[in-house]
């Protein structure tokens, strides 16, 4: 797995580049277009998402490079809402129009089914012919891209509501339960269970002092879960406030929540039991 950060001269913005064969994934600020143009992959065909506030737009480019297409978007007054961009491509830069049409349609469909963001697309994309082998290769690329998004880049692409919605449809009122000592914590979602668990630890004198030593100055991250400032991704919070000046990183998948609960329990020497709703 290759991960590269390409910093601008201002040292404030950066392009994040991830590579896992045969896919690349790039996350960038709108302000970094000039630096994108200096990269080899700027000329690649790609699938992209324009991101800003609660709005998203899914697009694709073939026959020209991603940098050129983004430049066209950014010149339009109607796209002033765009703050950042996420795009993916093949690492070798080879995708046909049939590939990009297929992948764009698949991503639009996933946004419509899995997200509550305002999707700005007026259509569901183009419907080009794609043969079975080509479709299989495109599906492989798509799946690897989402492995990077979920496991490495830790980007909550469709929004943090999905886990909550699934839980609300459960036959159990609170299907997630964690017990340690005399504490019994329940929740309707894995994320909420994690938040409630950390809140319970912070209110316990035995554990709160240890946790406070783990707090970093600034925004929390996937690795450093507690920080003094709110964390955001593309204008949307990826952390919750536990108390004044204390924020907890929560942009976690269900698998990540399990890992983080186990990690915190090990650090604090806590034995716990977990009741976990299966997908």
Tab-separated table of C-alpha atoms in Angstrom:
chain	number	residue	atom	x	y	z
A	1	UNK	CA	0.000	0.000	0.000
A	2	UNK	CA	1.468	3.332	-1.056
A	3	UNK	CA	0.381	6.571	0.582
A	4	UNK	CA	1.844	9.937	-0.410
A	5	UNK	CA	1.058	13.447	0.781
A	6	UNK	CA	1.864	16.172	-1.742
A	7	UNK	CA	2.102	19.495	0.076
A	8	UNK	CA	1.550	22.917	-1.398
A	9	UNK	CA	3.918	25.840	-0.828
A	10	UNK	CA	1.518	27.310	1.726
A	11	UNK	CA	1.848	24.157	3.855
A	12	UNK	CA	-1.843	24.512	4.625
A	13	UNK	CA	-3.391	22.289	1.999
A	14	UNK	CA	-2.303	18.968	0.570
A	15	UNK	CA	-3.140	16.298	-1.928
A	16	UNK	CA	-3.418	12.828	-0.394
A	17	UNK	CA	-2.568	9.985	-2.772
A	18	UNK	CA	-3.290	6.322	-2.003
A	19	UNK	CA	-2.362	3.381	-4.197
A	20	UNK	CA	-3.295	-0.283	-3.971
A	21	UNK	CA	-2.954	-2.106	-7.264
A	22	UNK	CA	-4.690	-1.660	-9.592
A	23	UNK	CA	-6.320	1.437	-8.055
A	24	UNK	CA	-5.330	4.927	-6.988
A	25	UNK	CA	-7.405	7.238	-4.799
A	26	UNK	CA	-6.742	10.969	-4.484
A	27	UNK	CA	-8.221	13.422	-1.977
A	28	UNK	CA	-7.565	17.119	-2.499
A	29	UNK	CA	-8.719	20.616	-1.684
A	30	UNK	CA	-10.195	22.779	-4.416
A	31	UNK	CA	-7.237	25.106	-3.884
A	32	UNK	CA	-4.772	22.392	-4.862
A	33	UNK	CA	-5.683	22.212	-8.557
A	34	UNK	CA	-2.377	23.809	-9.592
A	35	UNK	CA	-0.445	21.173	-7.667
A	36	UNK	CA	-2.591	18.401	-9.148
A	37	UNK	CA	-1.591	19.578	-12.638
A	38	UNK	CA	2.065	18.856	-11.766
A	39	UNK	CA	1.364	15.160	-11.048
A	40	UNK	CA	1.531	12.304	-13.550
A	41	UNK	CA	-1.999	11.160	-12.702
A	42	UNK	CA	-3.429	14.586	-13.593
A	43	UNK	CA	-3.912	13.316	-17.149
A	44	UNK	CA	-5.679	10.074	-16.117
A	45	UNK	CA	-9.343	9.317	-16.872
A	46	UNK	CA	-11.139	9.017	-13.543
A	47	UNK	CA	-14.323	8.922	-11.494
A	48	UNK	CA	-14.671	11.916	-9.185
A	49	UNK	CA	-16.858	13.333	-6.411
A	50	UNK	CA	-17.218	17.066	-5.874
A	51	UNK	CA	-17.703	17.735	-2.151
A	52	UNK	CA	-19.055	20.763	-0.295
A	53	UNK	CA	-21.269	21.064	2.777
A	54	UNK	CA	-24.178	18.653	2.398
A	55	UNK	CA	-23.846	18.541	-1.423
A	56	UNK	CA	-22.127	15.949	-3.603
A	57	UNK	CA	-21.718	15.555	-7.360
A	58	UNK	CA	-20.483	12.359	-9.034
A	59	UNK	CA	-18.789	12.666	-12.407
A	60	UNK	CA	-16.432	10.871	-14.759
A	61	UNK	CA	-13.867	11.896	-17.281
A	62	UNK	CA	-12.562	9.964	-20.280
A	63	UNK	CA	-10.811	11.362	-23.324
A	64	UNK	CA	-9.204	14.088	-21.244
A	65	UNK	CA	-7.458	14.245	-17.867
A	66	UNK	CA	-9.007	14.677	-14.440
A	67	UNK	CA	-7.169	18.000	-13.883
A	68	UNK	CA	-8.624	19.470	-17.061
A	69	UNK	CA	-12.145	18.357	-16.122
A	70	UNK	CA	-11.887	19.775	-12.601
A	71	UNK	CA	-10.638	23.063	-14.000
A	72	UNK	CA	-13.792	23.244	-16.131
A	73	UNK	CA	-15.950	22.645	-13.039
A	74	UNK	CA	-14.155	25.241	-10.923
A	75	UNK	CA	-14.559	27.965	-13.566
A	76	UNK	CA	-18.360	27.733	-13.235
A	77	UNK	CA	-19.986	30.140	-10.772
A	78	UNK	CA	-22.636	27.509	-10.059
A	79	UNK	CA	-19.940	25.270	-8.562
A	80	UNK	CA	-18.757	27.770	-5.946
A	81	UNK	CA	-20.091	25.375	-3.286
A	82	UNK	CA	-17.331	22.824	-4.041
A	83	UNK	CA	-14.689	22.677	-1.280
A	84	UNK	CA	-12.797	19.488	-2.099
A	85	UNK	CA	-12.594	16.556	-4.497
A	86	UNK	CA	-12.142	12.813	-4.204
A	87	UNK	CA	-11.305	10.823	-7.330
A	88	UNK	CA	-10.112	7.371	-8.286
A	89	UNK	CA	-8.539	5.814	-11.371
A	90	UNK	CA	-6.494	2.866	-12.499
A	91	UNK	CA	-2.858	3.077	-11.433
A	92	UNK	CA	-1.772	2.568	-15.047
A	93	UNK	CA	-4.032	5.410	-16.218
A	94	UNK	CA	-5.992	3.156	-18.568
A	95	UNK	CA	-9.791	3.334	-18.440
A	96	UNK	CA	-12.148	3.320	-21.395
A	97	UNK	CA	-15.342	5.345	-21.744
A	98	UNK	CA	-17.272	2.140	-21.057
A	99	UNK	CA	-15.352	1.728	-17.773
A	100	UNK	CA	-15.934	5.287	-16.589
A	101	UNK	CA	-19.606	5.264	-17.624
A	102	UNK	CA	-20.190	2.018	-15.720
A	103	UNK	CA	-18.346	3.128	-12.580
A	104	UNK	CA	-20.039	6.528	-12.555
A	105	UNK	CA	-23.473	4.874	-12.715
A	106	UNK	CA	-22.537	2.473	-9.923
A	107	UNK	CA	-21.301	5.280	-7.654
A	108	UNK	CA	-24.376	7.435	-8.318
A	109	UNK	CA	-26.576	4.462	-7.434
A	110	UNK	CA	-24.659	3.873	-4.200
A	111	UNK	CA	-25.037	7.526	-3.199
A	112	UNK	CA	-28.778	7.383	-3.857
A	113	UNK	CA	-29.161	4.179	-1.815
A	114	UNK	CA	-26.703	4.766	1.032
A	115	UNK	CA	-26.410	8.494	1.622
A	116	UNK	CA	-28.546	11.439	2.675
A	117	UNK	CA	-26.240	14.011	1.083
A	118	UNK	CA	-27.830	16.231	-1.583
A	119	UNK	CA	-26.743	14.593	-4.812
A	120	UNK	CA	-26.457	17.321	-7.452
A	121	UNK	CA	-26.548	14.947	-10.449
A	122	UNK	CA	-29.545	15.498	-12.725
A	123	UNK	CA	-29.160	12.055	-14.362
A	124	UNK	CA	-28.080	8.551	-13.339
A	125	UNK	CA	-25.133	8.674	-15.770
A	126	UNK	CA	-24.470	7.234	-19.214
A	127	UNK	CA	-25.333	3.668	-20.126
A	128	UNK	CA	-22.568	2.367	-22.416
A	129	UNK	CA	-22.147	-1.263	-23.420
A	130	UNK	CA	-19.578	-3.077	-21.285
A	131	UNK	CA	-18.693	-6.759	-21.739
A	132	UNK	CA	-18.505	-9.252	-18.862
A	133	UNK	CA	-14.709	-9.284	-18.532
A	134	UNK	CA	-14.452	-5.491	-18.615
A	135	UNK	CA	-17.290	-5.204	-16.071
A	136	UNK	CA	-15.533	-7.672	-13.752
A	137	UNK	CA	-12.320	-5.639	-13.902
A	138	UNK	CA	-14.243	-2.433	-13.192
A	139	UNK	CA	-15.989	-4.068	-10.222
A	140	UNK	CA	-12.608	-5.196	-8.881
A	141	UNK	CA	-11.291	-1.645	-9.162
A	142	UNK	CA	-14.363	-0.253	-7.392
A	143	UNK	CA	-14.080	-2.748	-4.539
A	144	UNK	CA	-10.385	-1.992	-4.018
A	145	UNK	CA	-11.099	1.747	-4.017
A	146	UNK	CA	-13.592	1.244	-1.208
A	147	UNK	CA	-11.123	-0.909	0.713
A	148	UNK	CA	-8.787	2.105	0.615
A	149	UNK	CA	-11.595	4.500	1.566
A	150	UNK	CA	-12.780	2.387	4.505
A	151	UNK	CA	-9.572	0.812	5.812
A	152	UNK	CA	-6.762	3.245	4.991
A	153	UNK	CA	-8.024	6.731	4.178
A	154	UNK	CA	-10.875	6.297	6.684
A	155	UNK	CA	-13.204	8.524	4.694
A	156	UNK	CA	-16.894	8.369	5.594
A	157	UNK	CA	-17.931	8.834	1.981
A	158	UNK	CA	-21.673	8.236	2.298
A	159	UNK	CA	-22.092	9.941	5.668
A	160	UNK	CA	-22.227	8.760	9.251
A	161	UNK	CA	-25.952	8.085	9.237
A	162	UNK	CA	-25.903	4.632	7.664
A	163	UNK	CA	-25.121	2.728	10.858
A	164	UNK	CA	-27.754	4.688	12.770
A	165	UNK	CA	-30.407	4.013	10.146
A	166	UNK	CA	-29.709	0.277	10.105
A	167	UNK	CA	-29.919	0.146	13.876
A	168	UNK	CA	-33.214	2.040	13.955
A	169	UNK	CA	-34.733	-0.667	11.769
A	170	UNK	CA	-33.647	-3.428	14.146
A	171	UNK	CA	-36.222	-5.487	16.029
A	172	UNK	CA	-34.225	-4.759	19.190
A	173	UNK	CA	-34.498	-1.278	20.714
A	174	UNK	CA	-30.809	-1.236	21.669
A	175	UNK	CA	-29.049	-4.164	19.977
A	176	UNK	CA	-25.523	-3.135	21.062
A	177	UNK	CA	-24.471	-3.684	24.670
A	178	UNK	CA	-21.152	-3.442	26.499
A	179	UNK	CA	-20.629	-4.481	30.122
A	180	UNK	CA	-17.583	-3.760	32.264
A	181	UNK	CA	-17.430	-3.751	36.060
A	182	UNK	CA	-20.826	-2.557	37.254
A	183	UNK	CA	-21.444	-0.563	34.091
A	184	UNK	CA	-23.921	-1.687	31.428
A	185	UNK	CA	-23.870	0.474	28.296
A	186	UNK	CA	-26.458	0.085	25.521
A	187	UNK	CA	-26.972	1.833	22.203
A	188	UNK	CA	-28.837	1.636	18.909
A	189	UNK	CA	-25.671	1.710	16.822
A	190	UNK	CA	-22.025	0.678	17.037
A	191	UNK	CA	-20.833	4.294	16.883
A	192	UNK	CA	-23.181	5.379	19.652
A	193	UNK	CA	-22.022	2.457	21.798
A	194	UNK	CA	-18.421	3.614	21.330
A	195	UNK	CA	-19.319	7.189	22.311
A	196	UNK	CA	-21.285	6.037	25.365
A	197	UNK	CA	-18.380	3.779	26.384
A	198	UNK	CA	-15.832	6.603	26.293
A	199	UNK	CA	-18.247	8.958	28.095
A	200	UNK	CA	-18.663	6.356	30.844
A	201	UNK	CA	-14.881	6.053	31.166
A	202	UNK	CA	-14.460	9.827	31.337
A	203	UNK	CA	-16.962	10.037	34.196
A	204	UNK	CA	-15.099	7.326	36.138
A	205	UNK	CA	-12.247	8.723	38.253
A	206	UNK	CA	-10.328	5.453	37.894
A	207	UNK	CA	-10.023	5.866	34.123
A	208	UNK	CA	-10.552	9.547	33.323
A	209	UNK	CA	-7.083	10.691	34.376
A	210	UNK	CA	-5.452	8.079	32.136
A	211	UNK	CA	-7.625	9.049	29.174
A	212	UNK	CA	-6.908	12.762	29.654
A	213	UNK	CA	-3.213	12.016	29.224
A	214	UNK	CA	-4.058	10.663	25.743
A	215	UNK	CA	-5.680	13.934	24.619
A	216	UNK	CA	-3.781	15.746	21.867
A	217	UNK	CA	-3.765	19.472	21.145
A	218	UNK	CA	-5.904	20.037	18.096
A	219	UNK	CA	-8.345	17.770	16.274
A	220	UNK	CA	-8.551	14.029	17.058
A	221	UNK	CA	-7.620	11.479	14.400
A	222	UNK	CA	-8.181	7.812	13.621
A	223	UNK	CA	-5.007	6.929	15.566
A	224	UNK	CA	-5.236	9.626	18.274
A	225	UNK	CA	-8.882	9.484	19.256
A	226	UNK	CA	-9.118	12.364	21.728
A	227	UNK	CA	-8.376	16.003	20.923
A	228	UNK	CA	-9.034	19.523	22.151
A	229	UNK	CA	-10.741	20.756	18.961
A	230	UNK	CA	-13.499	19.537	16.675
A	231	UNK	CA	-12.344	17.418	13.749
A	232	UNK	CA	-13.931	17.734	10.305
A	233	UNK	CA	-13.686	16.157	6.876
A	234	UNK	CA	-14.869	18.179	3.878
A	235	UNK	CA	-16.782	20.576	6.104
A	236	UNK	CA	-18.590	17.839	8.025
A	237	UNK	CA	-17.718	16.958	11.662
A	238	UNK	CA	-16.035	13.572	12.156
A	239	UNK	CA	-15.921	13.910	15.947
A	240	UNK	CA	-18.285	14.537	18.865
A	241	UNK	CA	-17.824	16.770	21.890
A	242	UNK	CA	-17.624	14.885	25.177
A	243	UNK	CA	-17.135	17.991	27.308
A	244	UNK	CA	-15.785	21.510	26.933
A	245	UNK	CA	-12.465	21.285	25.053
A	246	UNK	CA	-12.640	17.513	24.571
A	247	UNK	CA	-13.570	15.841	21.276
A	248	UNK	CA	-13.735	12.161	20.324
A	249	UNK	CA	-13.015	10.919	16.775
A	250	UNK	CA	-16.056	8.953	15.551
A	251	UNK	CA	-15.564	8.470	11.806
A	252	UNK	CA	-15.375	4.708	12.324
A	253	UNK	CA	-16.846	1.661	10.622
A	254	UNK	CA	-18.372	-1.101	12.751
A	255	UNK	CA	-15.145	-3.076	12.366
A	256	UNK	CA	-13.141	-0.031	13.476
A	257	UNK	CA	-15.389	0.440	16.520
A	258	UNK	CA	-14.609	-3.102	17.655
A	259	UNK	CA	-10.884	-2.448	17.261
A	260	UNK	CA	-11.009	0.842	19.166
A	261	UNK	CA	-13.060	-0.588	22.055
A	262	UNK	CA	-10.582	-3.447	22.361
A	263	UNK	CA	-7.617	-1.053	22.200
A	264	UNK	CA	-8.979	1.278	24.887
A	265	UNK	CA	-9.902	-1.663	27.116
A	266	UNK	CA	-6.352	-3.026	26.818
A	267	UNK	CA	-4.819	0.369	27.581
A	268	UNK	CA	-6.957	0.748	30.709
A	269	UNK	CA	-6.823	-2.911	31.802
A	270	UNK	CA	-10.580	-3.348	31.473
A	271	UNK	CA	-12.336	-6.682	31.030
A	272	UNK	CA	-15.593	-6.358	29.163
A	273	UNK	CA	-18.384	-8.329	27.527
A	274	UNK	CA	-19.967	-7.278	24.276
A	275	UNK	CA	-23.376	-7.952	22.771
A	276	UNK	CA	-23.103	-7.082	19.084
A	277	UNK	CA	-25.894	-7.119	16.501
A	278	UNK	CA	-24.865	-9.025	13.388
A	279	UNK	CA	-25.260	-7.365	9.991
